Amino acid sequence: MTEVRIAGLRKSFGGQPALVDVALEAAPGEMITLLGPSGCGKTTTLRCVAGFLAPDGGDILVDGRSILDVPLRRRDFGVVFQNYALFPHMTVTQNVAYGLRVRRIGAAEIASRVAASLAEVGLTGLGDRLPRTLSGGQQQRVALARALVIHPRLLLLDEPLANLDAQLRQEMRALIRAVQRRQGITAFYVTHDQAEAMASSDRVAVMERGRVAQFATPREIYQRPVSRYVAAFTGEASALAVTLRAAHAPDRYTVGLGDAQMEVPGAAGLSPGSRHFLMVRPQAVTFGPSGIPATVREVAFFGATQQGEVELAGQALRFVTDPNERVVAGETVHVTLDPAHAWLMPEAAA
Amino acid sequence: MTVPLRLGAGFVLALIYGFILLPLVVVIASSLTAGELMQFPPQGLSLRWFARFFADEALMQALVLSLRVAAVTTVAVTVIGTMAALAHRALSGWARQWLRTGLLLPLLLPELLTSIGLLFFLYRIGLGKTLIGLQIAHAVVTLPFAFVSIAAALDQLDPALEDASNSLGASGWDTFRHIVLPLVRGGIVTGALFAFVTSFDMFTVSFLLKPIGGNTLPLALFDYLSYDYDPTAAAAAAVSVVLAIAGVVVIEKLVGLRNL
Amino acid sequence: MSAADASAARPAQEGARVPSGRPLTPSLSRKGRGRLRAGPWLLATPAIVLLVLFLGAPYVDMVVMSLRTAGHGTPYGTGFTLHHYAEALGNPVYLGALGRSLMLGAIVTAGCLLLSYPIALHLAKAGRSHLFFYAIVISPLLVGVLVRNFGWLIILSVSGPLNQVLRGLGLIDMPLRLLFTQGAVALGLIHVFVPFMVLPIAGALRKIPPDLAEASDALGAGRWFGFWHVTLPLSFPGIQAGTILVFVLSVSAYVTPALLGGQGRTFLSILTVQELLGSFAWPLGATLALVMAAAMGLVVLGFLAATRRLAERTAR
């Protein structure tokens, strides 16, 4: 069980900062996901931890000891690459055995550990195949087995599901999470897919232009985002400009939206009288006989749901409803917002 | 394309491909003649001129010298070229560009000018008309062939494979031996073969830097063509053609032409 | 998996991007790799030493040699003079030879271009048989200049197959003297250098996205129009590279002119080697070599300047 602390990590490429000041930590056995769009620094962070890159500043502590001076090959971290990076000239068994072979471990132990590892990822019987004869999902399983067989102190996964189709992705996500939990390995997981991040991690770090924008549990990230950026990246959200009328508790406020008023949760310490943004998830929107009047701009049928956009007090608001509810573009509806799926953010945080 | 146009295009292509192959076919056919004269088409078939070639002491000495120079050149250039190609892979930016350009220079500069420069320089450092001097010159001129081929193979190698190997605990040498070397073997073999053939066939460099008493096969062949014009020369030439074909077969057997 | 598949399957590295869209981390995996951190230059050292010492120094030496005085009983004297440049640029024998060499280069380059373009088009398009035709183009490279010239010696000789065919067809009564002419030299050189022209052009053609030709077709352009306005201009980088290479190589060629050329009005490369090896006049030989290099350089620069606009537009 390994604990990791990353502090003040900086890295530039050709004078352009890629990591500005990254701070993260992982408790033993925790799965941390780095989430963000391409170019936000998530892969750079992972590559610094793995040792493929040397950071310009900051430190990475593993179990309290800096690893910056530990050469890559002595870190004992298992890395799973986006394109698998299986050795094409070696069989599945040879690929998995490689990390043990270079550690000069005895043949008998290698054989038993490789067999156990292949069984764990469900590849028993495919040991003699070459990687190119396997499907993408099978290749990713080999990559996972190869990283796990060395009993890594840390598991690092760089967009491991990016090259798989939707169904395999779900299967692999479950497998990775199950193995990680069973072995209690601390893991860092890089992805740009918010659903993947939500479903399979203990904590998520949303990254934005070389910094960690928010680092919290998936639930908190989704329900209490610190900025519009985080809100938008963790799922569909509308941002309504509202006026803060009064504060009740440190994190409960009354806001005015057009002519209507409502009570919503929000970030602590916002001052009344100023304009803020109300983040509204689509599922907060319900239509009924009473509420704030709005015009339906568009609506589309998605099978399990019906989604679209209404115009409310001159602002766009996304909604999701039951597919059988009658919503027609151009008609007027009455909107009620469920405060549980709304969150008030200061305007500056945009 | 209309049918006549397609036929016309095919005819033109066949003519040009024929033009490319013609001299090689003629030389090999002439070497198989049973007659006394060098002529095409040959008069009857025999291997007598090959027997004559292998019995000719001067030509044999030249053949042995050529093979020796080419072998030493190949080993030296393959090792140096592989190291340079690894360096080229590890570098980036202007350093990478300069290294590449520098290593390609011997290929871009006219062989005649390089030979003339070496004629002066080797003489001044006391290596004029020596086998070592000739050997060095061959290495300089063939280095780009080895480098280009190996560097191209390395370019095709996914850097993540080396990252994966290192992250699994392999040392730099382990990674080179178990991952890089097996995966670029084709490029190295091809580069070595090109270096060998280029050295074996090299004329201008050897002509200007010819060591005292040391004739390479192309030089001996040149003398032969200038003085004794008989089918022995064709046999000698055919031997070098066969050598080239053998090289291609070796590549195909070892790495497969498709992997080039 | 073939090499091409491997590179296609390799996804782009994530790289931090500035607003201009320039990837900041294209070389993520080149830097800080566990191996070679101090090593690249160490690994390159043998090659660099070899080239600086035995390629750089000899060329410097050639310049120094051209300024030496002529020696008596030795290849060169101890003093320095500009006399050899006056000789090389003033003597009609050398200037004539230089002119013939440059003309030869132009003819050979044009001939190679003419023969190579159809082959390059074919190679760029050929499917499964690609390897076979590729091997045909490469094969002469593996055989050596001497052997190929030798083939032409046989073909062009007075009793050779070409004269036989021409007589058989009734085109001539007496065998023609084909060998030891400037035409024979040009023919031999064209044959030697065709692969050097084919390979860069085929490379450039293969880089042209096929949908460009389809777009041209779809716009209703005829085959020839499309070829003339799309394919040909876009292959220009290959043509440019091949042209320069073949021109420089054929002007400085020695073996083919020596074997297939006549004794009389000869080429500068032959005269240069005669001065060096026959007369042991090293300073004059060095000067002639440098004059040849300078003349080639001027022609190449002129060619680059003349084709600059086309090259800029088609560069990728």
CSV table of C-alpha atoms in Angstrom, one decimal, chain B residues 27-243:
chain,number,residue,atom,x,y,z
B,27,VAL,CA,26.6,-8.9,-69.1
B,28,ILE,CA,25.3,-12.1,-67.6
B,29,ALA,CA,24.4,-13.6,-70.9
B,30,SER,CA,27.8,-12.7,-72.4
B,31,SER,CA,29.6,-14.3,-69.5
B,32,LEU,CA,27.9,-17.6,-70.4
B,33,THR,CA,29.1,-17.8,-73.9
B,34,ALA,CA,31.0,-20.8,-75.2
B,35,GLY,CA,32.7,-18.8,-77.9
B,36,GLU,CA,36.0,-17.0,-77.8
B,37,LEU,CA,34.6,-13.5,-78.2
B,38,MET,CA,32.7,-11.2,-76.0
B,39,GLN,CA,29.4,-11.0,-77.8
B,40,PHE,CA,25.7,-10.9,-77.4
B,41,PRO,CA,23.7,-13.0,-78.0
B,42,PRO,CA,26.3,-15.6,-76.7
B,43,GLN,CA,27.5,-18.4,-78.9
B,44,GLY,CA,26.4,-21.5,-77.0
B,45,LEU,CA,26.4,-21.8,-73.3
B,46,SER,CA,29.3,-22.7,-71.0
B,47,LEU,CA,30.8,-21.8,-67.7
B,48,ARG,CA,34.3,-21.8,-69.1
B,49,TRP,CA,34.9,-18.1,-68.6
B,50,PHE,CA,33.9,-18.5,-65.0
B,51,ALA,CA,36.5,-21.2,-64.7
B,52,ARG,CA,39.0,-18.8,-66.3
B,53,PHE,CA,38.0,-16.1,-63.9
B,54,PHE,CA,38.5,-18.3,-60.9
B,55,ALA,CA,41.8,-19.5,-62.2
B,56,ASP,CA,43.2,-16.0,-62.9
B,57,GLU,CA,45.5,-15.2,-60.0
B,58,ALA,CA,45.4,-11.4,-60.4
B,59,LEU,CA,41.6,-11.3,-60.5
B,60,MET,CA,41.3,-13.7,-57.6
B,61,GLN,CA,43.6,-11.5,-55.5
B,62,ALA,CA,41.5,-8.5,-56.4
B,63,LEU,CA,38.3,-10.4,-55.5
B,64,VAL,CA,39.7,-11.4,-52.1
B,65,LEU,CA,40.9,-7.9,-51.4
B,66,SER,CA,37.5,-6.5,-52.4
B,67,LEU,CA,35.7,-8.9,-50.2
B,68,ARG,CA,38.0,-8.1,-47.3
B,69,VAL,CA,37.7,-4.4,-47.6
B,70,ALA,CA,33.9,-4.6,-48.0
B,71,ALA,CA,33.7,-6.9,-44.9
B,72,VAL,CA,35.7,-4.6,-42.7
B,73,THR,CA,33.9,-1.6,-44.0
B,74,THR,CA,30.5,-3.3,-43.3
B,75,VAL,CA,31.3,-4.2,-39.7
B,76,ALA,CA,32.8,-0.8,-38.9
B,77,VAL,CA,30.1,1.2,-40.6
B,78,THR,CA,27.2,-0.9,-39.2
B,79,VAL,CA,28.4,-0.4,-35.6
B,80,ILE,CA,29.2,3.3,-36.1
B,81,GLY,CA,26.0,3.9,-38.1
B,82,THR,CA,23.8,2.1,-35.5
B,83,MET,CA,25.3,4.2,-32.7
B,84,ALA,CA,24.8,7.4,-34.7
B,85,ALA,CA,21.2,6.4,-35.5
B,86,LEU,CA,20.5,5.8,-31.8
B,87,ALA,CA,21.9,9.2,-31.0
B,88,HIS,CA,19.8,10.7,-33.8
B,89,ARG,CA,16.7,9.1,-32.2
B,90,ALA,CA,17.5,10.5,-28.8
B,91,LEU,CA,18.2,14.0,-30.0
B,92,SER,CA,15.6,16.6,-31.0
B,93,GLY,CA,15.4,20.0,-32.7
B,94,TRP,CA,18.4,21.5,-34.5
B,95,ALA,CA,20.9,19.0,-33.0
B,96,ARG,CA,19.0,16.1,-34.6
B,97,GLN,CA,18.8,18.0,-38.0
B,98,TRP,CA,22.5,18.8,-38.0
B,99,LEU,CA,23.5,15.2,-37.1
B,100,ARG,CA,21.3,13.9,-39.9
B,101,THR,CA,22.6,16.3,-42.5
B,102,GLY,CA,26.2,15.7,-41.5
B,103,LEU,CA,25.8,12.0,-41.8
B,104,LEU,CA,24.2,12.3,-45.2
B,105,LEU,CA,27.0,14.5,-46.5
B,106,PRO,CA,29.2,11.7,-47.9
B,107,LEU,CA,26.2,10.7,-50.0
B,108,LEU,CA,25.4,14.2,-51.2
B,109,LEU,CA,29.0,15.2,-52.0
B,110,PRO,CA,30.3,13.9,-55.4
B,111,GLU,CA,32.4,10.8,-54.9
B,112,LEU,CA,35.1,12.3,-57.2
B,113,LEU,CA,35.6,15.4,-55.1
B,114,THR,CA,35.6,13.5,-51.8
B,115,SER,CA,38.2,11.1,-53.3
B,116,ILE,CA,40.4,14.0,-54.4
B,117,GLY,CA,40.3,15.6,-51.0
B,118,LEU,CA,41.1,12.3,-49.4
B,119,LEU,CA,44.0,11.8,-51.8
B,120,PHE,CA,45.6,14.9,-50.5
B,121,PHE,CA,44.7,14.5,-46.9
B,122,LEU,CA,45.7,10.8,-46.5
B,123,TYR,CA,49.0,11.6,-48.2
B,124,ARG,CA,49.7,14.4,-45.8
B,125,ILE,CA,49.0,12.3,-42.7
B,126,GLY,CA,51.1,9.4,-44.0
B,127,LEU,CA,48.3,7.1,-45.1
B,128,GLY,CA,48.6,7.8,-48.8
B,129,LYS,CA,48.4,4.7,-50.9
B,130,THR,CA,47.9,2.4,-47.9
B,131,LEU,CA,45.2,-0.2,-47.3
B,132,ILE,CA,44.2,1.6,-44.1
B,133,GLY,CA,43.7,4.8,-46.0
B,134,LEU,CA,41.5,3.0,-48.6
B,135,GLN,CA,39.6,1.3,-45.8
B,136,ILE,CA,38.9,4.6,-44.1
B,137,ALA,CA,37.7,6.2,-47.3
B,138,HIS,CA,35.3,3.3,-47.9
B,139,ALA,CA,33.9,3.7,-44.4
B,140,VAL,CA,33.3,7.4,-44.9
B,141,VAL,CA,31.5,7.0,-48.2
B,142,THR,CA,29.3,4.0,-47.1
B,143,LEU,CA,28.4,5.4,-43.6
B,144,PRO,CA,25.3,7.2,-44.9
B,145,PHE,CA,23.9,3.9,-46.4
B,146,ALA,CA,24.0,2.2,-43.0
B,147,PHE,CA,22.8,5.2,-41.1
B,148,VAL,CA,19.8,6.0,-43.3
B,149,SER,CA,18.5,2.5,-43.3
B,150,ILE,CA,18.9,2.0,-39.5
B,151,ALA,CA,17.6,5.5,-38.7
B,152,ALA,CA,14.5,4.8,-40.8
B,153,ALA,CA,13.9,1.5,-38.9
B,154,LEU,CA,14.3,3.3,-35.6
B,155,ASP,CA,11.8,6.0,-36.7
B,156,GLN,CA,9.2,3.2,-37.1
B,157,LEU,CA,9.7,2.1,-33.5
B,158,ASP,CA,7.1,3.3,-31.1
B,159,PRO,CA,8.8,5.2,-28.3
B,160,ALA,CA,6.2,3.8,-25.9
B,161,LEU,CA,7.9,0.4,-26.3
B,162,GLU,CA,11.1,1.7,-24.8
B,163,ASP,CA,9.1,3.6,-22.1
B,164,ALA,CA,7.3,0.4,-21.3
B,165,SER,CA,10.5,-1.6,-21.1
B,166,ASN,CA,12.1,0.9,-18.8
B,167,SER,CA,9.1,1.2,-16.6
B,168,LEU,CA,9.2,-2.6,-16.2
B,169,GLY,CA,12.6,-2.3,-14.7
B,170,ALA,CA,14.9,-2.9,-17.7
B,171,SER,CA,18.2,-1.1,-18.0
B,172,GLY,CA,19.1,0.8,-21.1
B,173,TRP,CA,21.2,-2.1,-22.3
B,174,ASP,CA,18.4,-4.6,-21.6
B,175,THR,CA,16.0,-2.4,-23.5
B,176,PHE,CA,18.4,-2.1,-26.4
B,177,ARG,CA,19.1,-5.8,-26.5
B,178,HIS,CA,15.6,-7.2,-26.0
B,179,ILE,CA,13.4,-4.6,-27.5
B,180,VAL,CA,15.2,-2.2,-29.9
B,181,LEU,CA,17.6,-4.5,-31.5
B,182,PRO,CA,15.1,-7.3,-32.4
B,183,LEU,CA,12.7,-4.8,-33.8
B,184,VAL,CA,15.1,-2.9,-36.0
B,185,ARG,CA,17.1,-5.9,-37.1
B,186,GLY,CA,15.7,-5.6,-40.6
B,187,GLY,CA,17.0,-2.1,-40.9
B,188,ILE,CA,20.4,-3.0,-39.6
B,189,VAL,CA,20.8,-6.0,-42.0
B,190,THR,CA,19.6,-3.9,-44.9
B,191,GLY,CA,22.0,-1.1,-44.0
B,192,ALA,CA,24.9,-3.5,-43.6
B,193,LEU,CA,24.1,-5.1,-47.0
B,194,PHE,CA,23.9,-1.7,-48.7
B,195,ALA,CA,27.2,-0.8,-47.2
B,196,PHE,CA,28.8,-4.1,-48.3
B,197,VAL,CA,27.6,-3.9,-51.8
B,198,THR,CA,28.5,-0.2,-52.1
B,199,SER,CA,32.0,-0.8,-50.9
B,200,PHE,CA,32.4,-3.9,-53.0
B,201,ASP,CA,31.4,-2.0,-56.2
B,202,MET,CA,33.2,1.3,-55.3
B,203,PHE,CA,35.3,2.5,-58.2
B,204,THR,CA,36.2,6.2,-58.1
B,205,VAL,CA,37.4,6.2,-54.5
B,206,SER,CA,39.4,3.0,-54.9
B,207,PHE,CA,40.8,4.3,-58.2
B,208,LEU,CA,42.2,7.5,-56.7
B,209,LEU,CA,43.3,6.0,-53.4
B,210,LYS,CA,44.5,2.6,-54.8
B,211,PRO,CA,47.0,1.2,-52.3
B,212,ILE,CA,50.4,0.1,-53.7
B,213,GLY,CA,50.1,-3.4,-55.1
B,214,GLY,CA,46.4,-3.6,-54.1
B,215,ASN,CA,43.8,-3.9,-56.8
B,216,THR,CA,40.1,-4.3,-55.9
B,217,LEU,CA,37.9,-6.2,-58.2
B,218,PRO,CA,36.4,-3.1,-59.9
B,219,LEU,CA,39.9,-1.7,-60.5
B,220,ALA,CA,41.0,-5.1,-62.0
B,221,LEU,CA,37.9,-5.2,-64.1
B,222,PHE,CA,38.6,-1.7,-65.3
B,223,ASP,CA,42.1,-2.7,-66.3
B,224,TYR,CA,40.7,-5.8,-68.0
B,225,LEU,CA,38.2,-3.8,-70.0
B,226,SER,CA,40.8,-1.3,-71.0
B,227,TYR,CA,43.3,-4.0,-72.2
B,228,ASP,CA,42.1,-7.6,-72.5
B,229,TYR,CA,38.6,-7.5,-73.8
B,230,ASP,CA,37.5,-11.1,-73.4
B,231,PRO,CA,34.5,-12.8,-71.7
B,232,THR,CA,36.5,-13.3,-68.4
B,233,ALA,CA,35.6,-9.7,-67.6
B,234,ALA,CA,31.9,-10.5,-68.2
B,235,ALA,CA,32.3,-13.5,-65.8
B,236,ALA,CA,33.9,-11.2,-63.2
B,237,ALA,CA,31.0,-8.8,-63.6
B,238,ALA,CA,28.5,-11.6,-63.5
B,239,VAL,CA,30.0,-12.7,-60.2
B,240,SER,CA,29.3,-9.3,-58.7
B,241,VAL,CA,25.7,-9.4,-60.0
B,242,VAL,CA,25.2,-12.8,-58.4
B,243,LEU,CA,26.6,-11.4,-55.2
